mmCIF file of C-alpha atoms and ligand atoms in Angstrom:
data_model
loop_
_atom_site.group_PDB
_atom_site.id
_atom_site.type_symbol
_atom_site.label_atom_id
_atom_site.label_comp_id
_atom_site.label_asym_id
_atom_site.label_seq_id
_atom_site.Cartn_x
_atom_site.Cartn_y
_atom_site.Cartn_z
ATOM 1 C CA UNK A 1 -0.027 -0.004 0.014
ATOM 2 C CA UNK A 2 1.708 3.236 -0.993
ATOM 3 C CA UNK A 3 1.266 6.491 0.786
ATOM 4 C CA UNK A 4 2.491 8.590 -2.169
ATOM 5 C CA UNK A 5 0.034 11.034 -3.445
ATOM 6 C CA UNK A 6 -0.327 14.768 -3.815
ATOM 7 C CA UNK A 7 0.013 17.019 -0.806
ATOM 8 C CA UNK A 8 -3.296 18.051 0.665
ATOM 9 C CA UNK A 9 -4.776 20.816 -1.466
ATOM 10 C CA UNK A 10 -7.836 21.250 0.677
ATOM 11 C CA UNK A 11 -8.841 24.758 0.756
ATOM 12 C CA UNK A 12 -6.838 26.611 3.383
ATOM 13 C CA UNK A 13 -10.003 28.525 4.357
ATOM 14 C CA UNK A 14 -11.417 25.458 5.925
ATOM 15 C CA UNK A 15 -10.355 24.680 9.466
ATOM 16 C CA UNK A 16 -11.368 21.051 10.210
ATOM 17 C CA UNK A 17 -10.513 21.471 13.866
ATOM 18 C CA UNK A 18 -13.544 23.728 14.230
ATOM 19 C CA UNK A 19 -15.828 20.735 13.660
ATOM 20 C CA UNK A 20 -17.398 19.004 16.499
ATOM 21 C CA UNK A 21 -19.133 15.623 16.924
ATOM 22 C CA UNK A 22 -21.901 16.727 19.206
ATOM 23 C CA UNK A 23 -24.555 15.251 19.796
ATOM 24 C CA UNK A 24 -22.463 12.124 19.130
ATOM 25 C CA UNK A 25 -20.217 10.871 21.796
ATOM 26 C CA UNK A 26 -17.200 13.180 22.283
ATOM 27 C CA UNK A 27 -13.934 11.635 23.494
ATOM 28 C CA UNK A 28 -10.244 12.232 23.374
ATOM 29 C CA UNK A 29 -9.720 9.460 20.795
ATOM 30 C CA UNK A 30 -12.661 10.420 18.606
ATOM 31 C CA UNK A 31 -12.550 13.289 16.149
ATOM 32 C CA UNK A 32 -15.065 14.853 13.746
ATOM 33 C CA UNK A 33 -13.031 14.331 10.531
ATOM 34 C CA UNK A 34 -10.319 12.116 9.242
ATOM 35 C CA UNK A 35 -7.778 11.688 6.469
ATOM 36 C CA UNK A 36 -10.295 10.082 4.167
ATOM 37 C CA UNK A 37 -12.426 13.191 4.333
ATOM 38 C CA UNK A 38 -9.489 15.364 3.392
ATOM 39 C CA UNK A 39 -8.416 13.041 0.623
ATOM 40 C CA UNK A 40 -11.918 13.127 -0.832
ATOM 41 C CA UNK A 41 -11.973 16.844 -0.835
ATOM 42 C CA UNK A 42 -8.537 16.969 -2.447
ATOM 43 C CA UNK A 43 -9.260 14.446 -5.041
ATOM 44 C CA UNK A 44 -12.552 16.173 -6.045
ATOM 45 C CA UNK A 45 -11.087 19.709 -5.737
ATOM 46 C CA UNK A 46 -10.968 20.364 -9.534
ATOM 47 C CA UNK A 47 -14.524 19.116 -9.956
ATOM 48 C CA UNK A 48 -15.802 21.116 -6.940
ATOM 49 C CA UNK A 49 -14.084 24.228 -8.309
ATOM 50 C CA UNK A 50 -15.696 23.588 -11.749
ATOM 51 C CA UNK A 51 -19.106 23.069 -10.121
ATOM 52 C CA UNK A 52 -18.722 26.344 -8.302
ATOM 53 C CA UNK A 53 -17.496 28.261 -11.339
ATOM 54 C CA UNK A 54 -19.690 26.625 -13.918
ATOM 55 C CA UNK A 55 -22.257 29.351 -14.326
ATOM 56 C CA UNK A 56 -25.484 30.019 -12.620
ATOM 57 C CA UNK A 57 -27.052 26.861 -13.892
ATOM 58 C CA UNK A 58 -24.353 24.815 -12.012
ATOM 59 C CA UNK A 59 -23.609 26.953 -9.017
ATOM 60 C CA UNK A 60 -26.150 26.431 -6.206
ATOM 61 C CA UNK A 61 -28.125 24.155 -8.488
ATOM 62 C CA UNK A 62 -27.594 21.038 -6.434
ATOM 63 C CA UNK A 63 -25.216 19.456 -8.957
ATOM 64 C CA UNK A 64 -23.033 18.357 -6.034
ATOM 65 C CA UNK A 65 -24.274 15.709 -3.648
ATOM 66 C CA UNK A 66 -22.682 14.421 -0.402
ATOM 67 C CA UNK A 67 -23.558 11.066 1.018
ATOM 68 C CA UNK A 68 -22.361 9.592 4.314
ATOM 69 C CA UNK A 69 -20.658 12.734 5.735
ATOM 70 C CA UNK A 70 -19.901 11.890 9.275
ATOM 71 C CA UNK A 71 -20.089 15.323 10.909
ATOM 72 C CA UNK A 72 -19.894 17.833 8.127
ATOM 73 C CA UNK A 73 -16.258 17.755 6.993
ATOM 74 C CA UNK A 74 -17.220 17.011 3.396
ATOM 75 C CA UNK A 75 -20.211 19.231 3.101
ATOM 76 C CA UNK A 76 -18.674 22.152 4.899
ATOM 77 C CA UNK A 77 -15.259 21.625 3.389
ATOM 78 C CA UNK A 78 -16.837 21.869 -0.064
ATOM 79 C CA UNK A 79 -19.013 24.802 0.889
ATOM 80 C CA UNK A 80 -16.279 26.788 2.593
ATOM 81 C CA UNK A 81 -13.494 25.934 0.229
ATOM 82 C CA UNK A 82 -15.330 26.432 -3.039
ATOM 83 C CA UNK A 83 -18.177 28.733 -2.269
ATOM 84 C CA UNK A 84 -20.706 26.042 -3.178
ATOM 85 C CA UNK A 85 -24.347 26.287 -2.179
ATOM 86 C CA UNK A 86 -27.236 24.122 -2.812
ATOM 87 C CA UNK A 87 -25.378 20.906 -1.830
ATOM 88 C CA UNK A 88 -27.684 17.960 -1.360
ATOM 89 C CA UNK A 89 -26.744 15.818 1.564
ATOM 90 C CA UNK A 90 -27.837 12.449 2.872
ATOM 91 C CA UNK A 91 -26.639 11.050 6.199
ATOM 92 C CA UNK A 92 -28.098 7.914 7.714
ATOM 93 C CA UNK A 93 -27.589 8.661 11.389
ATOM 94 C CA UNK A 94 -29.591 11.470 12.903
ATOM 95 C CA UNK A 95 -26.597 12.448 15.053
ATOM 96 C CA UNK A 96 -24.611 13.047 11.842
ATOM 97 C CA UNK A 97 -27.418 15.256 10.548
ATOM 98 C CA UNK A 98 -27.480 17.169 13.878
ATOM 99 C CA UNK A 99 -23.761 17.494 14.071
ATOM 100 C CA UNK A 100 -23.628 18.881 10.457
ATOM 101 C CA UNK A 101 -26.454 21.339 11.294
ATOM 102 C CA UNK A 102 -24.618 22.414 14.428
ATOM 103 C CA UNK A 103 -21.235 22.730 12.739
ATOM 104 C CA UNK A 104 -22.795 24.645 9.745
ATOM 105 C CA UNK A 105 -24.413 27.084 12.140
ATOM 106 C CA UNK A 106 -21.137 27.681 14.007
ATOM 107 C CA UNK A 107 -19.340 28.340 10.719
ATOM 108 C CA UNK A 108 -22.148 30.467 9.271
ATOM 109 C CA UNK A 109 -22.704 27.951 6.456
ATOM 110 C CA UNK A 110 -26.214 26.748 7.317
ATOM 111 C CA UNK A 111 -27.673 27.811 3.982
ATOM 112 C CA UNK A 112 -25.133 25.883 1.946
ATOM 113 C CA UNK A 113 -26.852 22.536 1.926
ATOM 114 C CA UNK A 114 -30.163 20.702 2.269
ATOM 115 C CA UNK A 115 -30.686 17.358 3.950
ATOM 116 C CA UNK A 116 -32.454 14.560 1.908
ATOM 117 C CA UNK A 117 -33.643 11.102 2.495
ATOM 118 C CA UNK A 118 -32.028 8.293 0.461
ATOM 119 C CA UNK A 119 -34.406 8.994 -2.417
ATOM 120 C CA UNK A 120 -34.222 9.826 -6.112
ATOM 121 C CA UNK A 121 -34.477 13.549 -5.337
ATOM 122 C CA UNK A 122 -31.218 13.288 -3.616
ATOM 123 C CA UNK A 123 -29.240 12.492 -6.690
ATOM 124 C CA UNK A 124 -31.586 13.519 -9.510
ATOM 125 C CA UNK A 125 -29.403 15.074 -12.229
ATOM 126 C CA UNK A 126 -26.303 15.179 -9.938
ATOM 127 C CA UNK A 127 -22.972 15.511 -11.673
ATOM 128 C CA UNK A 128 -20.583 15.090 -8.720
ATOM 129 C CA UNK A 129 -21.013 12.840 -5.708
ATOM 130 C CA UNK A 130 -18.765 12.743 -2.678
ATOM 131 C CA UNK A 131 -19.419 9.506 -0.889
ATOM 132 C CA UNK A 132 -18.010 8.215 2.461
ATOM 133 C CA UNK A 133 -18.029 4.532 1.826
ATOM 134 C CA UNK A 134 -20.468 2.760 4.179
ATOM 135 C CA UNK A 135 -19.128 -0.337 6.003
ATOM 136 C CA UNK A 136 -21.856 -2.557 4.536
ATOM 137 C CA UNK A 137 -21.815 -3.636 0.898
ATOM 138 C CA UNK A 138 -25.576 -3.645 0.921
ATOM 139 C CA UNK A 139 -25.658 -0.001 1.935
ATOM 140 C CA UNK A 140 -23.125 0.775 -0.829
ATOM 141 C CA UNK A 141 -25.206 -1.148 -3.353
ATOM 142 C CA UNK A 142 -28.414 0.752 -2.542
ATOM 143 C CA UNK A 143 -26.564 4.067 -2.896
ATOM 144 C CA UNK A 144 -24.825 2.972 -6.151
ATOM 145 C CA UNK A 145 -28.135 1.844 -7.609
ATOM 146 C CA UNK A 146 -29.808 5.085 -6.774
ATOM 147 C CA UNK A 147 -27.021 7.209 -8.250
ATOM 148 C CA UNK A 148 -26.730 5.227 -11.447
ATOM 149 C CA UNK A 149 -30.479 5.355 -11.996
ATOM 150 C CA UNK A 150 -31.064 8.983 -11.262
ATOM 151 C CA UNK A 151 -27.802 11.066 -11.608
ATOM 152 C CA UNK A 152 -26.684 12.732 -14.720
ATOM 153 C CA UNK A 153 -25.098 10.434 -17.280
ATOM 154 C CA UNK A 154 -21.816 12.371 -16.829
ATOM 155 C CA UNK A 155 -21.803 12.006 -13.013
ATOM 156 C CA UNK A 156 -18.565 11.342 -11.272
ATOM 157 C CA UNK A 157 -18.644 9.572 -7.888
ATOM 158 C CA UNK A 158 -15.657 9.903 -5.532
ATOM 159 C CA UNK A 159 -16.070 7.254 -2.915
ATOM 160 C CA UNK A 160 -13.508 7.308 -0.080
ATOM 161 C CA UNK A 161 -12.766 5.537 3.140
ATOM 162 C CA UNK A 162 -10.061 4.295 5.429
ATOM 163 C CA UNK A 163 -8.205 1.424 3.681
ATOM 164 C CA UNK A 164 -8.622 -0.911 6.732
ATOM 165 C CA UNK A 165 -12.422 -0.662 6.153
ATOM 166 C CA UNK A 166 -12.342 -1.058 2.326
ATOM 167 C CA UNK A 167 -12.282 -4.178 0.249
ATOM 168 C CA UNK A 168 -12.173 -5.021 -3.428
ATOM 169 C CA UNK A 169 -15.781 -6.173 -3.011
ATOM 170 C CA UNK A 170 -16.560 -2.425 -2.927
ATOM 171 C CA UNK A 171 -15.092 -2.019 -6.435
ATOM 172 C CA UNK A 172 -17.107 -4.994 -7.610
ATOM 173 C CA UNK A 173 -20.359 -3.429 -6.207
ATOM 174 C CA UNK A 174 -19.647 -0.160 -7.990
ATOM 175 C CA UNK A 175 -18.699 -1.954 -11.158
ATOM 176 C CA UNK A 176 -22.225 -3.475 -11.272
ATOM 177 C CA UNK A 177 -23.643 -0.017 -11.720
ATOM 178 C CA UNK A 178 -20.836 2.002 -13.400
ATOM 179 C CA UNK A 179 -18.917 1.455 -16.570
ATOM 180 C CA UNK A 180 -15.655 2.853 -15.198
ATOM 181 C CA UNK A 181 -14.338 2.299 -11.632
ATOM 182 C CA UNK A 182 -10.861 2.935 -10.574
ATOM 183 C CA UNK A 183 -8.875 3.037 -7.296
ATOM 184 C CA UNK A 184 -6.574 5.963 -6.453
ATOM 185 C CA UNK A 185 -3.275 5.928 -4.569
ATOM 186 C CA UNK A 186 -3.495 5.479 -0.775
ATOM 187 C CA UNK A 187 -2.643 8.439 1.388
ATOM 188 C CA UNK A 188 -2.598 8.490 5.156
ATOM 189 C CA UNK A 189 -4.243 5.084 5.232
ATOM 190 C CA UNK A 190 -7.143 6.325 3.099
ATOM 191 C CA UNK A 191 -8.117 5.699 -0.546
ATOM 192 C CA UNK A 192 -10.628 6.918 -3.121
ATOM 193 C CA UNK A 193 -12.567 4.869 -5.602
ATOM 194 C CA UNK A 194 -13.777 6.874 -8.634
ATOM 195 C CA UNK A 195 -16.882 5.747 -10.485
ATOM 196 C CA UNK A 196 -18.280 7.207 -13.718
ATOM 197 C CA UNK A 197 -20.379 6.261 -16.756
ATOM 198 C CA UNK A 198 -23.373 4.869 -15.119
ATOM 199 C CA UNK A 199 -24.726 1.948 -16.974
ATOM 200 C CA UNK A 200 -27.787 2.555 -19.157
ATOM 201 C CA UNK A 201 -31.127 1.649 -17.566
ATOM 202 C CA UNK A 202 -31.415 -1.583 -19.547
ATOM 203 C CA UNK A 203 -28.074 -2.835 -18.161
ATOM 204 C CA UNK A 204 -28.611 -1.838 -14.524
ATOM 205 C CA UNK A 205 -29.424 -4.603 -12.080
ATOM 206 C CA UNK A 206 -33.049 -4.661 -10.979
ATOM 207 C CA UNK A 207 -33.370 -2.628 -7.753
ATOM 208 C CA UNK A 208 -32.713 -5.025 -4.851
ATOM 209 C CA UNK A 209 -33.691 -2.883 -1.938
ATOM 210 C CA UNK A 210 -35.597 -3.001 0.378
ATOM 211 C CA UNK A 211 -35.089 -6.738 0.804
ATOM 212 C CA UNK A 212 -37.106 -9.121 3.003
ATOM 213 C CA UNK A 213 -36.620 -12.467 4.762
ATOM 214 C CA UNK A 214 -39.009 -14.734 6.734
ATOM 215 C CA UNK A 215 -37.956 -16.229 10.062
ATOM 216 C CA UNK A 216 -39.920 -18.898 11.726
ATOM 217 C CA UNK A 217 -37.418 -21.298 13.283
ATOM 218 C CA UNK A 218 -37.631 -21.296 17.120
ATOM 219 C CA UNK A 219 -40.030 -18.351 17.369
ATOM 220 C CA UNK A 220 -43.542 -18.354 18.811
ATOM 221 C CA UNK A 221 -44.712 -16.391 15.717
ATOM 222 C CA UNK A 222 -43.082 -16.193 12.273
ATOM 223 C CA UNK A 223 -41.509 -12.836 11.471
ATOM 224 C CA UNK A 224 -40.902 -11.146 8.135
ATOM 225 C CA UNK A 225 -38.136 -8.634 8.300
ATOM 226 C CA UNK A 226 -37.600 -5.930 5.698
ATOM 227 C CA UNK A 227 -34.344 -4.046 5.333
ATOM 228 C CA UNK A 228 -32.896 -1.091 3.407
ATOM 229 C CA UNK A 229 -29.135 -1.527 2.709
ATOM 230 C CA UNK A 230 -27.849 0.384 5.690
ATOM 231 C CA UNK A 231 -30.101 -1.228 8.336
ATOM 232 C CA UNK A 232 -28.371 -3.303 11.029
ATOM 233 C CA UNK A 233 -28.162 -6.999 10.228
ATOM 234 C CA UNK A 234 -30.087 -6.525 6.965
ATOM 235 C CA UNK A 235 -33.164 -8.817 6.745
ATOM 236 C CA UNK A 236 -31.491 -11.428 8.980
ATOM 237 C CA UNK A 237 -32.522 -11.868 12.573
ATOM 238 C CA UNK A 238 -29.640 -10.841 14.796
ATOM 239 C CA UNK A 239 -28.505 -13.793 17.002
ATOM 240 C CA UNK A 240 -28.733 -11.686 20.212
ATOM 241 C CA UNK A 241 -32.219 -10.644 19.282
ATOM 242 C CA UNK A 242 -33.187 -14.265 18.441
ATOM 243 C CA UNK A 243 -31.978 -15.199 22.038
ATOM 244 C CA UNK A 244 -33.990 -12.259 23.579
ATOM 245 C CA UNK A 245 -37.374 -12.599 21.840
ATOM 246 C CA UNK A 246 -38.792 -15.736 23.451
ATOM 247 C CA UNK A 247 -37.724 -14.461 26.874
ATOM 248 C CA UNK A 248 -39.925 -11.347 26.386
ATOM 249 C CA UNK A 249 -42.958 -13.517 27.301
ATOM 250 C CA UNK A 250 -41.942 -12.833 30.899
ATOM 251 C CA UNK A 251 -41.773 -9.011 30.491
ATOM 252 C CA UNK A 252 -44.294 -7.025 32.509
ATOM 253 C CA UNK A 253 -47.735 -6.340 31.089
ATOM 254 C CA UNK A 254 -48.010 -2.923 29.581
ATOM 255 C CA UNK A 255 -50.367 -0.997 27.239
ATOM 256 C CA UNK A 256 -47.391 0.281 25.336
ATOM 257 C CA UNK A 257 -43.815 -0.768 24.804
ATOM 258 C CA UNK A 258 -40.797 1.082 23.367
ATOM 259 C CA UNK A 259 -38.288 -0.691 21.030
ATOM 260 C CA UNK A 260 -35.238 1.472 21.515
ATOM 261 C CA UNK A 261 -32.839 1.177 18.626
ATOM 262 C CA UNK A 262 -35.373 -0.697 16.660
ATOM 263 C CA UNK A 263 -33.282 -1.471 13.556
ATOM 264 C CA UNK A 264 -35.520 -3.367 11.060
ATOM 265 C CA UNK A 265 -38.228 -3.677 13.722
ATOM 266 C CA UNK A 266 -37.782 -7.380 14.691
ATOM 267 C CA UNK A 267 -38.537 -6.721 18.409
ATOM 268 C CA UNK A 268 -41.347 -4.321 17.587
ATOM 269 C CA UNK A 269 -43.117 -6.860 15.308
ATOM 270 C CA UNK A 270 -42.514 -9.721 17.636
ATOM 271 C CA UNK A 271 -43.950 -7.829 20.599
ATOM 272 C CA UNK A 272 -47.014 -6.643 18.602
ATOM 273 C CA UNK A 273 -47.608 -10.137 17.253
ATOM 274 C CA UNK A 274 -47.412 -11.937 20.600
ATOM 275 C CA UNK A 275 -49.372 -9.247 22.519
ATOM 276 C CA UNK A 276 -52.397 -8.377 20.393
ATOM 277 C CA UNK A 277 -53.444 -5.366 22.442
ATOM 278 C CA UNK A 278 -50.014 -3.763 22.708
ATOM 279 C CA UNK A 279 -48.957 -0.500 21.075
ATOM 280 C CA UNK A 280 -45.313 -0.227 20.256
ATOM 281 C CA UNK A 281 -43.188 2.772 19.645
ATOM 282 C CA UNK A 282 -40.164 1.868 17.602
ATOM 283 C CA UNK A 283 -37.341 4.370 17.536
ATOM 284 C CA UNK A 284 -33.926 4.524 15.927
ATOM 285 C CA UNK A 285 -31.551 7.267 14.825
ATOM 286 C CA UNK A 286 -30.797 5.574 11.535
ATOM 287 C CA UNK A 287 -32.938 6.646 8.563
ATOM 288 C CA UNK A 288 -32.568 3.183 6.974
ATOM 289 C CA UNK A 289 -33.746 1.551 10.170
ATOM 290 C CA UNK A 290 -36.744 3.749 10.479
ATOM 291 C CA UNK A 291 -37.899 3.080 6.821
ATOM 292 C CA UNK A 292 -37.262 -0.616 7.295
ATOM 293 C CA UNK A 293 -39.146 -0.920 10.576
ATOM 294 C CA UNK A 294 -42.197 0.682 8.978
ATOM 295 C CA UNK A 295 -42.031 -1.909 6.219
ATOM 296 C CA UNK A 296 -41.592 -4.779 8.732
ATOM 297 C CA UNK A 297 -44.578 -3.550 10.874
ATOM 298 C CA UNK A 298 -46.790 -3.394 7.783
ATOM 299 C CA UNK A 299 -45.599 -6.758 6.450
ATOM 300 C CA UNK A 300 -46.462 -8.451 9.662
ATOM 301 C CA UNK A 301 -49.949 -6.864 9.840
ATOM 302 C CA UNK A 302 -49.219 -4.751 12.950
ATOM 303 C CA UNK A 303 -48.678 -1.396 11.326
ATOM 304 C CA UNK A 304 -51.857 0.058 12.982
ATOM 305 C CA UNK A 305 -50.371 -0.563 16.510
ATOM 306 C CA UNK A 306 -46.784 0.524 15.631
ATOM 307 C CA UNK A 307 -45.430 4.072 15.513
ATOM 308 C CA UNK A 308 -41.937 4.443 14.134
ATOM 309 C CA UNK A 309 -39.889 7.562 15.042
ATOM 310 C CA UNK A 310 -36.413 8.734 14.085
ATOM 311 C CA UNK A 311 -34.729 10.022 17.153
ATOM 312 C CA UNK A 312 -31.539 10.056 19.186
ATOM 313 C CA UNK A 313 -31.998 7.679 22.051
ATOM 314 C CA UNK A 314 -35.392 8.581 23.673
ATOM 315 C CA UNK A 315 -35.280 12.324 22.919
ATOM 316 C CA UNK A 316 -38.801 13.664 23.092
ATOM 317 C CA UNK A 317 -40.049 11.029 25.476
ATOM 318 C CA UNK A 318 -41.100 12.626 28.804
ATOM 319 C CA UNK A 319 -39.478 11.426 32.067
ATOM 320 C CA UNK A 320 -41.179 8.528 33.839
ATOM 321 C CA UNK A 321 -43.695 7.988 31.005
ATOM 322 C CA UNK A 322 -43.184 4.338 29.930
ATOM 323 C CA UNK A 323 -43.683 0.950 31.474
ATOM 324 C CA UNK A 324 -41.588 -1.285 29.175
ATOM 325 C CA UNK A 325 -38.511 -0.518 27.107
ATOM 326 C CA UNK A 326 -36.698 -3.284 25.115
ATOM 327 C CA UNK A 327 -33.154 -2.688 23.813
ATOM 328 C CA UNK A 328 -30.533 -4.612 21.922
ATOM 329 C CA UNK A 329 -27.828 -1.919 22.195
ATOM 330 C CA UNK A 330 -25.221 -1.142 19.637
ATOM 331 C CA UNK A 331 -21.609 -1.349 20.787
ATOM 332 C CA UNK A 332 -19.839 0.092 17.784
ATOM 333 C CA UNK A 333 -19.613 3.705 16.846
ATOM 334 C CA UNK A 334 -18.639 3.628 13.214
ATOM 335 C CA UNK A 335 -15.453 1.597 13.383
ATOM 336 C CA UNK A 336 -14.607 2.397 16.971
ATOM 337 C CA UNK A 337 -15.518 -0.074 19.670
ATOM 338 C CA UNK A 338 -17.011 2.156 22.421
ATOM 339 C CA UNK A 339 -19.411 1.357 25.137
ATOM 340 C CA UNK A 340 -20.508 5.023 25.472
ATOM 341 C CA UNK A 341 -23.485 4.703 23.186
ATOM 342 C CA UNK A 342 -24.975 1.715 25.078
ATOM 343 C CA UNK A 343 -24.501 3.595 28.381
ATOM 344 C CA UNK A 344 -26.236 6.597 26.946
ATOM 345 C CA UNK A 345 -29.228 4.394 25.869
ATOM 346 C CA UNK A 346 -29.424 2.707 29.301
ATOM 347 C CA UNK A 347 -29.423 6.102 30.970
ATOM 348 C CA UNK A 348 -32.189 7.424 28.737
ATOM 349 C CA UNK A 349 -34.321 4.258 29.358
ATOM 350 C CA UNK A 350 -33.808 4.890 33.067
ATOM 351 C CA UNK A 351 -35.007 8.461 32.591
ATOM 352 C CA UNK A 352 -38.060 7.439 30.620
ATOM 353 C CA UNK A 353 -39.292 4.452 32.629
ATOM 354 C CA UNK A 354 -41.869 4.890 35.384
ATOM 355 C CA UNK A 355 -41.063 3.561 38.813
ATOM 356 C CA UNK A 356 -41.598 -0.211 38.445
ATOM 357 C CA UNK A 357 -41.105 0.003 34.699
ATOM 358 C CA UNK A 358 -38.730 -2.526 33.104
ATOM 359 C CA UNK A 359 -35.814 -2.339 30.646
ATOM 360 C CA UNK A 360 -35.189 -5.678 28.995
ATOM 361 C CA UNK A 361 -31.827 -5.834 27.163
ATOM 362 C CA UNK A 362 -29.508 -8.318 25.510
ATOM 363 C CA UNK A 363 -25.761 -7.832 25.378
ATOM 364 C CA UNK A 364 -22.530 -9.633 24.664
ATOM 365 C CA UNK A 365 -21.678 -11.187 27.964
ATOM 366 C CA UNK A 366 -18.021 -9.923 27.920
ATOM 367 C CA UNK A 367 -19.327 -6.331 28.129
ATOM 368 C CA UNK A 368 -20.499 -6.900 31.744
ATOM 369 C CA UNK A 369 -23.156 -4.200 31.647
ATOM 370 C CA UNK A 370 -24.887 -5.283 34.872
ATOM 371 C CA UNK A 371 -23.203 -2.697 37.174
ATOM 372 C CA UNK A 372 -24.043 0.078 34.695
ATOM 373 C CA UNK A 373 -27.658 -1.147 34.394
ATOM 374 C CA UNK A 374 -27.961 -1.215 38.151
ATOM 375 C CA UNK A 375 -26.704 2.347 38.382
ATOM 376 C CA UNK A 376 -28.474 3.871 35.388
ATOM 377 C CA UNK A 377 -31.855 2.083 35.525
ATOM 378 C CA UNK A 378 -32.314 0.057 38.733
ATOM 379 C CA UNK A 379 -31.986 -3.427 40.266
ATOM 380 C CA UNK A 380 -30.947 -5.740 37.407
ATOM 381 C CA UNK A 381 -31.648 -9.484 37.245
ATOM 382 C CA UNK A 382 -29.981 -11.911 34.786
ATOM 383 C CA UNK A 383 -32.862 -13.700 32.933
ATOM 384 C CA UNK A 384 -30.778 -15.952 30.732
ATOM 385 C CA UNK A 385 -27.228 -16.400 29.522
ATOM 386 C CA UNK A 386 -25.730 -18.519 26.750
ATOM 387 C CA UNK A 387 -22.045 -18.695 25.781
ATOM 388 C CA UNK A 388 -22.292 -15.333 23.929
ATOM 389 C CA UNK A 389 -25.210 -13.267 25.277
ATOM 390 C CA UNK A 390 -26.749 -12.219 28.508
ATOM 391 C CA UNK A 391 -30.397 -11.080 28.821
ATOM 392 C CA UNK A 392 -31.272 -8.852 31.805
ATOM 393 C CA UNK A 393 -34.266 -7.063 33.159
ATOM 394 C CA UNK A 394 -33.743 -3.896 35.096
ATOM 395 C CA UNK A 395 -36.612 -2.496 37.161
ATOM 396 C CA UNK A 396 -36.792 1.302 37.600
ATOM 397 C CA UNK A 397 -36.592 2.242 41.249
HETATM 398 C C1 LIG B 1 -27.769 -3.864 17.731
HETATM 399 S S1 LIG B 1 -28.869 -2.904 16.701
HETATM 400 C C2 LIG B 1 -30.407 -3.641 17.114
HETATM 401 C C3 LIG B 1 -31.444 -3.514 16.031
HETATM 402 C C4 LIG B 1 -32.755 -4.235 16.347
HETATM 403 N N1 LIG B 1 -33.343 -3.725 17.613
HETATM 404 C C5 LIG B 1 -32.577 -5.673 16.413
HETATM 405 O O1 LIG B 1 -32.682 -6.213 17.551
HETATM 406 O O2 LIG B 1 -32.321 -6.284 15.377
HETATM 407 C C6 LIG B 1 -28.826 -1.393 17.518
HETATM 408 C C7 LIG B 1 -29.665 -0.274 16.854
HETATM 409 O O3 LIG B 1 -29.471 0.824 17.603
HETATM 410 C C8 LIG B 1 -29.524 2.025 16.765
HETATM 411 N N2 LIG B 1 -28.919 3.229 17.442
HETATM 412 C C9 LIG B 1 -27.555 3.470 17.642
HETATM 413 N N3 LIG B 1 -27.392 4.600 18.249
HETATM 414 C C10 LIG B 1 -28.648 5.085 18.562
HETATM 415 C C11 LIG B 1 -29.170 6.238 19.127
HETATM 416 N N4 LIG B 1 -28.270 7.126 19.685
HETATM 417 N N5 LIG B 1 -30.384 6.419 19.251
HETATM 418 C C12 LIG B 1 -31.293 5.493 18.688
HETATM 419 N N6 LIG B 1 -30.940 4.408 18.125
HETATM 420 C C13 LIG B 1 -29.623 4.181 17.977
HETATM 421 C C14 LIG B 1 -28.752 1.548 15.539
HETATM 422 O O4 LIG B 1 -29.050 2.353 14.375
HETATM 423 C C15 LIG B 1 -29.264 0.067 15.402
HETATM 424 O O5 LIG B 1 -30.317 -0.028 14.525
#
């Protein structure tokens, strides 16, 4: 892997150190931008400059799209460095959207972009796409398919990431949708793939997403899971969730339950199917999760008792308002293993539960969350344990 490539030509005007991660976890070892962001901006610099200087029909016309920006480095680097406005931006996590909004406000750049869902309008007629490569090939495939089907035929996609998170399978995914795909030189452990010449509609693969899968082995009721590309576990049933579901028969009775970090909505649909009077609020900060959970609820015939919200933890839920919260917490933040996010979700569940309310959760046993659950929610009992997972119930004091 060579590290030889041009010196950073990122616009000097942009000071990455002014970017923050809030409301995402802030920590010494976590920063709001990285070398892949800088390499993307450098690699695309000539195209960004051309978009900015290409006359009124280009400038501010939304010809430039940013997908997967973590905290705003790409969007605000392009806006500040090239005077671009009208950038169209999609970020899957709500915390990324909020961090970009916050950083844009701090830098006086809030008018430079507009947030979009992962929908045709995001890329319609786009000529330049800056993409932070997602970890999941399915997420990349859904994005690649959308760009190829809706962007301008002369679109150029710069897709960048950290080399340790990239694989040649990513080139293969892009090559299913674009006639030209090439890999640039590595720099500071980062690399850019460039894709252009989207295939004509008749040669594009049939749209694959959202995908569905039926699960009936070992469950009291069969479940049909639907998933967009970026949703956790895709249409598969996570093995921790599979361990948890049958145990929920012993969760307290409640008129309403909250599925915190609902992903594709497996817990939501299972609870609604096994408790025919129950209302469920499913919530997740991922846009793909929220769209997937809505599809899952409808496919299992429980859409009328399920409300799906996009939100950070339980923001918007009043204190002491809920009887039952169920959670299979994430333990990765992007690529960084970090327990902070699970602790934040436990604390918010503790805040939102009524006295006597229960948090049911499943976690990798090595994480030893019991002391944290005791502290943040209330007395915590182990319900079951297998070689990998522990299921606990914590009762709010
Ligand atoms: C381990 S997955 C579980 C998904 C689903 N409940 C299941 O059992 O298959 C954790 C989920 O938490 C979501 N998540 C992560 N951080 C979150 C946050 N701050 N607020 C809400 N949801 C979050 C992720 O998007 C992901 O869908």
